[in-house]
Coordinates of C-alpha atoms (C1' of nucleotides) in Angstrom, one line a residue:
Chain A
M941 CA 153.7 224.7 121.0
L942 CA 152.6 227.5 118.8
S943 CA 155.9 229.2 118.4
Q944 CA 158.4 229.6 115.6
T945 CA 156.4 229.0 112.5
A946 CA 154.1 231.7 111.0
A947 CA 150.4 230.9 111.2
R948 CA 148.4 231.3 108.0
P949 CA 144.7 231.2 107.5
A950 CA 143.3 227.8 106.6
P951 CA 139.8 227.9 105.1
A952 CA 139.1 224.2 104.8
P953 CA 137.0 222.5 107.5
L954 CA 138.5 219.7 109.5
A955 CA 135.6 217.5 108.7
P956 CA 132.1 217.8 107.2
D957 CA 129.6 219.5 109.5
L958 CA 132.4 221.0 111.6
P959 CA 133.4 224.6 111.6
A960 CA 136.3 225.6 109.3
A961 CA 139.9 225.5 110.6
V962 CA 141.2 228.8 111.7
F963 CA 144.8 228.7 110.6
S964 CA 147.6 226.4 109.6
M965 CA 151.1 225.8 110.7
R966 CA 154.3 224.2 109.6
F967 CA 156.5 222.0 111.7
A968 CA 160.0 220.7 111.0
R969 CA 161.0 217.1 111.2
D970 CA 160.9 215.8 114.8
E971 CA 159.4 219.1 116.0
E972 CA 156.8 218.7 118.8
I973 CA 153.3 219.8 117.9
Y974 CA 152.0 219.3 121.4
G975 CA 153.4 217.5 124.5
E976 CA 152.1 214.6 126.6
G977 CA 149.9 215.9 129.3
E978 CA 149.6 219.3 127.7
E979 CA 146.2 221.0 127.7
A980 CA 144.1 220.0 124.7
E981 CA 143.6 223.4 123.3
Y982 CA 143.5 222.6 119.6
V983 CA 142.5 220.0 117.1
Y984 CA 144.6 219.2 114.1
K985 CA 144.5 217.9 110.6
V986 CA 147.4 216.9 108.5
I987 CA 147.6 218.9 105.2
S988 CA 151.0 217.6 104.1
G989 CA 153.7 215.5 105.7
A990 CA 153.1 213.0 108.5
V991 CA 152.7 212.9 112.3
R992 CA 153.2 210.4 115.1
T993 CA 151.6 210.4 118.5
C994 CA 153.4 208.8 121.3
A995 CA 153.8 208.4 125.1
F996 CA 156.8 207.4 127.3
D997 CA 156.6 205.0 130.2
A998 CA 158.4 205.0 133.5
E999 CA 161.6 203.4 132.0
G1000 CA 161.6 205.9 129.1
R1001 CA 160.4 203.4 126.6
R1002 CA 158.3 204.9 123.9
Q1003 CA 155.0 203.7 122.6
I1004 CA 153.7 205.1 119.4
E1005 CA 149.9 205.3 119.4
G1006 CA 149.4 206.1 115.7
F1007 CA 150.7 207.6 112.5
Y1008 CA 148.7 210.4 110.7
L1009 CA 148.9 211.0 107.0
P1010 CA 147.5 213.9 104.9
G1011 CA 143.7 214.2 105.5
D1012 CA 143.9 212.5 108.9
L1013 CA 142.6 214.3 112.1
F1014 CA 144.5 214.0 115.4
G1015 CA 144.6 215.6 118.8
L1016 CA 140.8 215.4 119.3
E1017 CA 140.4 214.6 123.0
C1018 CA 137.3 214.6 125.1
G1019 CA 139.2 215.1 128.3
A1020 CA 141.1 218.3 129.1
A1021 CA 144.7 217.0 128.3
H1022 CA 146.5 215.2 125.6
R1023 CA 147.3 211.7 126.6
F1024 CA 150.0 211.4 123.9
A1025 CA 152.4 213.8 122.4
A1026 CA 152.4 214.7 118.7
E1027 CA 155.5 215.1 116.6
A1028 CA 156.1 215.8 113.0
L1029 CA 157.7 212.8 111.2
C1030 CA 159.0 215.1 108.5
D1031 CA 158.3 218.6 107.4
T1032 CA 154.6 218.9 107.9
E1033 CA 151.8 221.3 107.5
V1034 CA 148.7 221.0 109.7
A1035 CA 145.4 222.8 109.8
I1036 CA 144.4 223.9 113.3
M1037 CA 141.1 224.7 115.0
P1038 CA 140.5 225.7 118.6
R1039 CA 138.8 223.1 120.6
A1040 CA 136.5 225.7 122.2
A1041 CA 135.0 226.3 118.7
L1042 CA 134.2 222.6 118.5
D1043 CA 132.6 222.5 121.9
R1044 CA 130.5 225.5 121.0
A1045 CA 129.5 224.0 117.7
A1046 CA 128.6 220.7 119.4
L1047 CA 126.4 222.6 121.9
D1048 CA 124.1 224.4 119.3
D1049 CA 124.4 222.2 116.3
G1050 CA 123.3 218.5 116.4
A1051 CA 125.1 217.7 113.1
A1052 CA 128.4 218.9 114.6
A1053 CA 127.9 216.8 117.7
R1054 CA 127.2 213.8 115.6
A1055 CA 130.3 214.5 113.5
L1056 CA 132.4 214.5 116.6
W1057 CA 130.9 211.2 117.6
S1058 CA 131.7 209.8 114.2
L1059 CA 135.3 211.1 114.4
A1060 CA 135.8 209.6 117.9
S1061 CA 134.4 206.3 116.7
E1062 CA 136.7 206.3 113.7
A1063 CA 139.7 206.9 116.0
L1064 CA 138.4 204.0 118.2
R1065 CA 138.3 201.7 115.2
Q1066 CA 141.8 202.5 114.2
T1067 CA 143.1 202.1 117.7
R1068 CA 141.4 198.7 117.9
E1069 CA 143.1 197.6 114.7
H1070 CA 146.4 198.6 116.2
L1071 CA 145.5 196.6 119.3
L1072 CA 144.9 193.5 117.2
V1073 CA 148.3 193.9 115.6
L1074 CA 150.0 194.4 119.0
G1075 CA 148.3 191.3 120.3
K1076 CA 150.0 189.1 117.7
K1077 CA 152.9 187.1 119.0
G1078 CA 155.2 186.8 116.1
A1079 CA 157.3 189.7 114.7
A1080 CA 156.4 188.9 111.1
E1081 CA 152.7 189.0 111.9
R1082 CA 153.1 192.4 113.5
V1083 CA 155.2 193.9 110.7
V1084 CA 152.8 192.5 108.1
G1085 CA 149.9 193.9 110.0
F1086 CA 151.5 197.3 110.0
L1087 CA 152.3 197.1 106.2
L1088 CA 148.7 196.1 105.4
Q1089 CA 147.4 199.1 107.5
M1090 CA 149.7 201.4 105.6
A1091 CA 148.7 199.9 102.2
Q1092 CA 145.1 200.4 103.0
R1093 CA 145.5 204.0 103.8
C1094 CA 147.7 204.7 100.8
R1095 CA 145.6 202.6 98.6
G1096 CA 148.4 201.3 96.5
G1097 CA 150.7 198.3 96.1
V1098 CA 153.7 200.5 96.7
V1099 CA 153.9 202.2 100.1
R1100 CA 156.1 205.1 101.0
L1101 CA 157.0 205.0 104.7
P1102 CA 157.5 208.4 106.2
M1103 CA 158.7 206.9 109.5
S1104 CA 162.0 205.5 110.6
R1105 CA 162.6 201.9 111.6
T1106 CA 162.7 203.1 115.2
D1107 CA 159.2 204.6 114.8
I1108 CA 157.9 201.3 113.3
A1109 CA 159.5 199.4 116.2
D1110 CA 158.0 201.6 118.8
Y1111 CA 154.6 201.3 117.1
L1112 CA 154.8 197.5 117.1
G1113 CA 156.4 196.9 120.4
L1114 CA 159.6 195.4 118.8
T1115 CA 163.2 196.5 118.4
I1116 CA 164.6 198.1 115.3
E1117 CA 166.8 195.1 114.7
T1118 CA 163.8 192.8 114.7
V1119 CA 161.9 195.1 112.4
S1120 CA 164.8 195.3 110.0
R1121 CA 165.4 191.6 110.0
T1122 CA 161.7 190.9 109.4
F1123 CA 161.7 193.3 106.4
S1124 CA 164.7 191.4 105.0
K1125 CA 163.1 188.1 105.6
L1126 CA 159.8 189.1 104.0
E1127 CA 161.8 190.3 101.0
R1128 CA 163.7 187.0 100.8
D1129 CA 160.3 185.2 100.8
G1130 CA 159.0 187.4 98.0
A1131 CA 156.3 189.0 100.1
I1132 CA 157.7 192.5 99.7
A1133 CA 160.3 194.3 97.6
L1134 CA 162.3 197.0 99.3
E1135 CA 162.9 200.0 97.1
G1136 CA 165.2 201.8 99.5
A1137 CA 164.6 201.7 103.2
R1138 CA 161.5 204.0 103.0
Q1139 CA 159.6 202.5 100.2
V1140 CA 158.1 199.0 99.9
A1141 CA 156.3 197.2 97.1
L1142 CA 153.8 194.7 98.6
N1143 CA 152.9 191.3 97.2
L1144 CA 149.5 191.2 98.8
G1145 CA 148.8 187.6 97.9
R1146 CA 151.9 186.3 99.5
L1147 CA 151.8 188.8 102.4
N1148 CA 148.5 187.5 103.7
A1149 CA 150.2 184.1 104.1
F1150 CA 152.2 185.8 106.9
A1151 CA 149.4 187.7 108.4
A1152 CA 148.8 184.9 110.8
Chain B
M311 CA 121.6 186.5 120.0
L312 CA 118.3 187.4 121.7
S313 CA 117.1 183.9 122.3
Q314 CA 116.7 181.7 125.3
T315 CA 116.5 184.2 128.2
A316 CA 113.4 186.1 129.0
A317 CA 113.5 189.8 128.5
R318 CA 112.4 192.1 131.3
P319 CA 111.8 195.8 131.3
A320 CA 114.8 197.9 132.3
P321 CA 114.0 201.5 133.4
A322 CA 117.5 202.9 134.0
P323 CA 119.1 204.9 131.2
L324 CA 122.4 203.6 129.8
A325 CA 124.0 207.0 130.5
P326 CA 123.0 210.5 131.4
D327 CA 121.3 212.4 128.6
L328 CA 120.5 209.2 126.8
P329 CA 117.1 207.5 126.5
A330 CA 116.3 204.8 129.0
A331 CA 117.1 201.2 128.2
V332 CA 114.2 199.2 126.9
F333 CA 114.8 195.9 128.5
S334 CA 117.3 193.6 130.2
M335 CA 118.5 190.1 129.6
R336 CA 120.5 187.4 131.4
F337 CA 123.3 185.4 129.9
A338 CA 124.9 182.3 131.3
R339 CA 128.6 181.9 131.6
D340 CA 130.4 181.8 128.2
E341 CA 127.2 182.6 126.4
E342 CA 127.5 184.8 123.4
I343 CA 125.8 188.2 123.6
Y344 CA 126.6 189.1 120.1
G345 CA 128.9 187.8 117.4
E346 CA 131.9 189.2 115.6
G347 CA 130.7 190.8 112.4
E348 CA 127.0 190.8 113.5
E349 CA 124.9 193.8 112.9
A350 CA 125.2 196.3 115.7
E351 CA 121.5 196.4 116.5
Y352 CA 121.7 197.1 120.2
V353 CA 123.9 198.8 122.8
Y354 CA 124.5 197.2 126.2
K355 CA 125.2 198.0 129.8
V356 CA 126.4 195.5 132.4
I357 CA 124.0 195.4 135.4
S358 CA 125.6 192.5 137.2
G359 CA 128.3 189.9 136.2
A360 CA 131.0 190.7 133.6
V361 CA 131.6 190.6 129.9
R362 CA 134.5 190.2 127.5
T363 CA 134.7 191.4 123.9
C364 CA 137.1 189.5 121.6
A365 CA 138.0 188.8 118.0
F366 CA 139.7 185.8 116.4
D367 CA 142.5 186.1 113.8
A368 CA 143.2 183.8 110.8
E369 CA 145.1 181.2 112.9
G370 CA 142.2 181.1 115.4
R371 CA 144.1 183.0 118.1
R372 CA 141.9 185.1 120.2
Q373 CA 142.5 188.7 121.2
I374 CA 140.4 190.1 124.0
E375 CA 139.6 193.8 123.5
G376 CA 138.2 194.6 126.9
F377 CA 136.5 193.5 130.1
Y378 CA 133.3 195.1 131.1
L379 CA 132.1 195.3 134.8
P380 CA 128.8 196.4 136.3
G381 CA 128.0 199.9 135.1
D382 CA 130.2 199.7 132.0
L383 CA 128.7 200.2 128.5
F384 CA 129.7 198.1 125.6
G385 CA 128.7 197.3 122.0
L386 CA 128.3 201.0 121.0
E387 CA 129.5 201.1 117.4
C388 CA 129.4 203.9 114.9
G389 CA 129.7 201.5 112.0
A390 CA 127.0 199.0 111.1
A391 CA 128.6 195.9 112.5
H392 CA 130.3 194.7 115.7
R393 CA 134.0 194.4 115.2
F394 CA 134.3 192.2 118.3
A395 CA 132.1 189.5 119.7
A396 CA 130.8 189.9 123.3
E397 CA 130.5 187.0 125.7
A398 CA 129.4 186.7 129.3
L399 CA 132.4 185.9 131.7
C400 CA 129.9 184.5 134.3
D401 CA 126.2 184.7 134.8
T402 CA 125.4 188.2 133.7
E403 CA 122.5 190.6 133.4
V404 CA 122.7 193.4 130.9
A405 CA 120.5 196.4 130.1
I406 CA 119.7 196.7 126.4
M407 CA 118.7 199.6 124.1
P408 CA 118.1 199.6 120.4
R409 CA 120.7 201.4 118.5
A410 CA 118.0 203.1 116.4
A411 CA 116.8 204.9 119.5
L412 CA 120.2 206.4 120.1
D413 CA 120.5 207.5 116.5
R414 CA 117.1 209.1 116.7
A415 CA 118.0 210.8 120.0
A416 CA 121.3 212.1 118.6
L417 CA 119.5 213.6 115.6
D418 CA 117.1 215.8 117.6
D419 CA 118.8 216.2 120.9
G420 CA 122.2 217.9 121.1
A421 CA 122.8 216.7 124.6
A422 CA 122.3 213.1 123.5
A423 CA 124.8 213.5 120.6
R424 CA 127.3 215.0 123.0
A425 CA 126.8 212.1 125.4
L426 CA 127.5 209.7 122.6
W427 CA 130.7 211.6 121.8
S428 CA 131.7 211.4 125.4
L429 CA 131.1 207.7 125.6
A430 CA 133.1 207.0 122.4
S431 CA 135.9 209.1 123.8
E432 CA 135.9 207.2 127.1
A433 CA 136.0 203.9 125.1
L434 CA 139.0 205.4 123.2
R435 CA 140.8 206.3 126.3
Q436 CA 140.4 202.8 127.7
T437 CA 141.6 201.2 124.5
R438 CA 144.6 203.4 124.5
E439 CA 145.5 202.3 128.0
H440 CA 145.2 198.8 126.8
L441 CA 147.5 199.7 123.9
L442 CA 150.1 200.9 126.3
V443 CA 150.0 197.7 128.3
L444 CA 150.3 195.6 125.1
G445 CA 153.2 197.7 124.0
K446 CA 155.3 196.6 127.0
K447 CA 157.9 194.0 126.3
G448 CA 158.1 192.1 129.6
A449 CA 155.4 189.7 130.9
A450 CA 155.5 191.2 134.4
E451 CA 155.0 194.7 133.1
R452 CA 151.9 193.6 131.2
V453 CA 150.4 191.6 134.1
V454 CA 151.0 194.5 136.5
G455 CA 149.4 196.9 134.0
F456 CA 146.4 194.7 133.9
L457 CA 146.1 194.4 137.7
L458 CA 146.5 198.2 138.1
Q459 CA 143.7 198.7 135.5
M460 CA 141.4 196.3 137.4
A461 CA 142.3 197.9 140.8
Q462 CA 141.4 201.3 139.4
R463 CA 138.0 200.1 138.2
C464 CA 137.2 198.3 141.4
R465 CA 138.7 201.0 143.6
G466 CA 140.1 198.7 146.2
G467 CA 143.3 197.0 147.2
V468 CA 141.7 193.6 146.8
V469 CA 140.6 192.7 143.3
R470 CA 138.2 190.0 142.3
L471 CA 139.0 188.6 138.9
P472 CA 135.8 187.4 137.1
M473 CA 138.0 186.1 134.2
S474 CA 140.1 183.0 133.8
R475 CA 143.8 182.9 133.2
T476 CA 143.1 182.2 129.6
D477 CA 141.1 185.4 129.3
I478 CA 143.9 187.4 131.0
A479 CA 146.4 185.8 128.7
D480 CA 144.4 186.6 125.6
Y481 CA 144.0 190.1 126.8
L482 CA 147.7 190.6 127.3
G483 CA 149.0 188.7 124.3
L484 CA 150.7 186.1 126.5
T485 CA 150.1 182.4 127.3
I486 CA 148.3 181.1 130.4
E487 CA 151.5 179.5 131.6
T488 CA 153.3 182.8 131.5
V489 CA 150.5 184.6 133.2
S490 CA 150.3 182.0 136.0
R491 CA 154.1 182.1 136.5
T492 CA 154.1 185.9 136.6
F493 CA 151.4 185.8 139.2
S494 CA 153.5 183.4 141.3
K495 CA 156.6 185.5 140.8
L496 CA 154.8 188.7 141.9
E497 CA 153.6 186.9 145.0
R498 CA 157.0 185.6 145.9
D499 CA 158.3 189.2 145.5
G500 CA 155.5 190.5 147.8
A501 CA 153.9 192.7 145.2
I502 CA 150.6 190.8 145.4
A503 CA 148.9 188.1 147.6
L504 CA 146.8 185.5 145.9
E505 CA 143.6 184.7 147.8
G506 CA 142.6 181.8 145.6
A507 CA 143.1 182.0 141.9
R508 CA 140.4 184.6 141.3
Q509 CA 141.1 187.1 144.0
V510 CA 144.3 189.2 144.5
A511 CA 145.4 191.6 147.2
L512 CA 147.6 194.3 145.7
N513 CA 150.6 195.9 147.3
L514 CA 150.4 199.1 145.3
G515 CA 153.7 200.5 146.4
R516 CA 155.7 197.4 145.5
L517 CA 153.6 196.8 142.4
N518 CA 154.6 200.1 140.8
A519 CA 158.2 198.9 140.9
F520 CA 157.3 196.3 138.4
A521 CA 155.2 198.6 136.3
A522 CA 158.2 199.4 134.1
Chain C
dC1111 C1' 184.6 213.5 99.3
dG1112 C1' 183.8 212.8 104.1
dA1113 C1' 181.0 213.0 108.3
dG1114 C1' 177.0 211.4 110.6
dC1115 C1' 173.0 209.1 111.0
dG1116 C1' 169.9 205.3 109.9
dT1117 C1' 169.8 200.7 108.4
dT1118 C1' 171.4 196.1 108.0
dT1119 C1' 173.7 192.0 109.6
dG1120 C1' 176.0 188.8 113.0
dA1121 C1' 176.6 186.2 117.4
dA1122 C1' 175.4 185.2 122.2
dC1123 C1' 172.0 185.4 125.6
dA1124 C1' 167.5 185.7 128.0
dG1125 C1' 162.7 185.3 128.2
dC1126 C1' 158.6 183.4 126.6
dG1127 C1' 156.2 179.6 124.3
dT1128 C1' 155.5 174.7 123.9
dC1129 C1' 154.7 170.3 125.7
dA1130 C1' 153.8 167.5 129.6
dA1131 C1' 152.4 166.4 134.1
dA1132 C1' 151.1 167.4 138.7
dA1133 C1' 148.2 170.1 142.1
dC1134 C1' 143.9 172.1 143.1
dA1135 C1' 138.9 173.3 143.1
dA1136 C1' 134.2 172.4 142.3
dG1137 C1' 130.5 169.5 141.3
dT1138 C1' 128.3 164.6 141.0
dG1139 C1' 126.9 160.4 142.5
dG1140 C1' 127.4 156.6 145.5
Chain D
dC363 C1' 131.1 161.8 153.9
dC364 C1' 133.9 160.0 150.5
dA365 C1' 135.4 158.6 145.8
dC366 C1' 135.4 160.1 141.3
dT367 C1' 135.2 163.3 137.4
dT368 C1' 136.0 167.4 135.0
dG369 C1' 138.0 171.8 134.4
dT370 C1' 141.3 175.2 135.9
dT371 C1' 145.6 176.6 137.7
dT372 C1' 150.3 175.8 138.8
dT373 C1' 154.9 174.0 138.0
dG374 C1' 158.8 171.8 135.4
dA375 C1' 162.0 171.1 131.4
dC376 C1' 163.3 172.4 126.9
dG377 C1' 163.5 174.9 122.4
dC378 C1' 162.7 178.9 119.7
dT379 C1' 162.3 183.7 118.9
dG380 C1' 163.3 188.2 119.9
dT381 C1' 166.6 191.2 122.5
dT382 C1' 171.1 192.8 123.4
dC383 C1' 175.6 194.1 122.2
dA384 C1' 178.6 195.0 118.4
dA385 C1' 180.2 195.9 113.9
dA386 C1' 179.6 196.9 109.0
dC387 C1' 177.1 199.1 105.4
dG388 C1' 174.8 202.8 102.8
dC389 C1' 172.4 207.1 102.4
dT390 C1' 172.1 212.1 102.6
dC391 C1' 173.8 216.3 103.2
dG392 C1' 177.3 219.4 104.1

DNA sequence: CGAGCGTTTGAACAGCGTCAAAACAAGTGG
DNA sequence: CCACTTGTTTTGACGCTGTTCAAACGCTCG
């Protein structure tokens, strides 16, 4: 998926101890960065914008694996292929590095290999948090779990949501109607304040009461 | 949690390119191997028996993160503490290696560092599979997803389940009643044959029709 | 201003959770 | 060998929550 957009050099490294990214690219809203099952040729880091990774099951239902915000790394696989597709949530710029360069670095640089371990562990930690949220039975608990995750990453009481209700629903295993209703209910209960559909002010104290 | 059971030397390495395990231990059914939040002092490998890792939320509901069968590694964290507790599903023997030995190996051996990356990536892959199962809306889809996972790991049409219905329910975010009913329904539909509560013969062809 | 998409809200329905009890399995002691 | 106990699994009836189908509302961008 390295097509329409012009590639520019990107000096910054993806992470400490890892080689510098080779170039950067821009993607338009909803544009595919790489596809499900595609060869894992590159590793990516969000410079600006936001990204979702997702997979489709037999019935065509979509599961979103994660959201990636500026500074976040994604697309780092150990296997040969991407298990999830990656798509831009909005106009997005990403730094890109060939996977081969990482493999090479891991081979002759212990620090790089440890950095890759650390990155994989961090991804694991995040996925496990997601798992805990999906394990919850109530819709409110899941939505609150999602909001708290976002708040933690944005470090702020006011959270901008770059994703649609549909994206949130597919992240939480709910329907958009349930997500929307739950937002409304949380607002009625004073746990959040909606400042438009894509921005939420959190009342952390009261929110934790719903965290179940 | 290195208490009652006698420790014996364990020569086999936890994984290729990694130092050999230092000793082994036995745990009785439901015995805790390490606790949630406990310092991640050791890494473990199942020799015989089976293990579950789990966490409890504010309301005391339990989420099972994974099941580990003979040959599986668990408890490998990058951070300082275990995010999930580990408990023996039945009488279980595990090989144990101090985490410090791994850190040391990773520092002065590139192959070891890469092995750790590979292990973390494999854990990530498994957790993501679990995520996909939890994202499913129907109970049948989740139970079938679980059974297919187990079948893959046991490589056989007949699967022995070392875990209780409660464990399965907490793994899938369902109740034991729903799990039990779903088993019964799958059997009525000819997708599985229950040979006692803890052993199932799978009809893979028909099972995939429920995989949704 | 109007068109189109995303979001919110409403009403009816289905599926899962809850509560309760029965069936079953495994172990204990007579 | 049987009676009894304990723990797990299965089954039933009912209520609640989330899904589905449908319509109204509100942005955003031509």
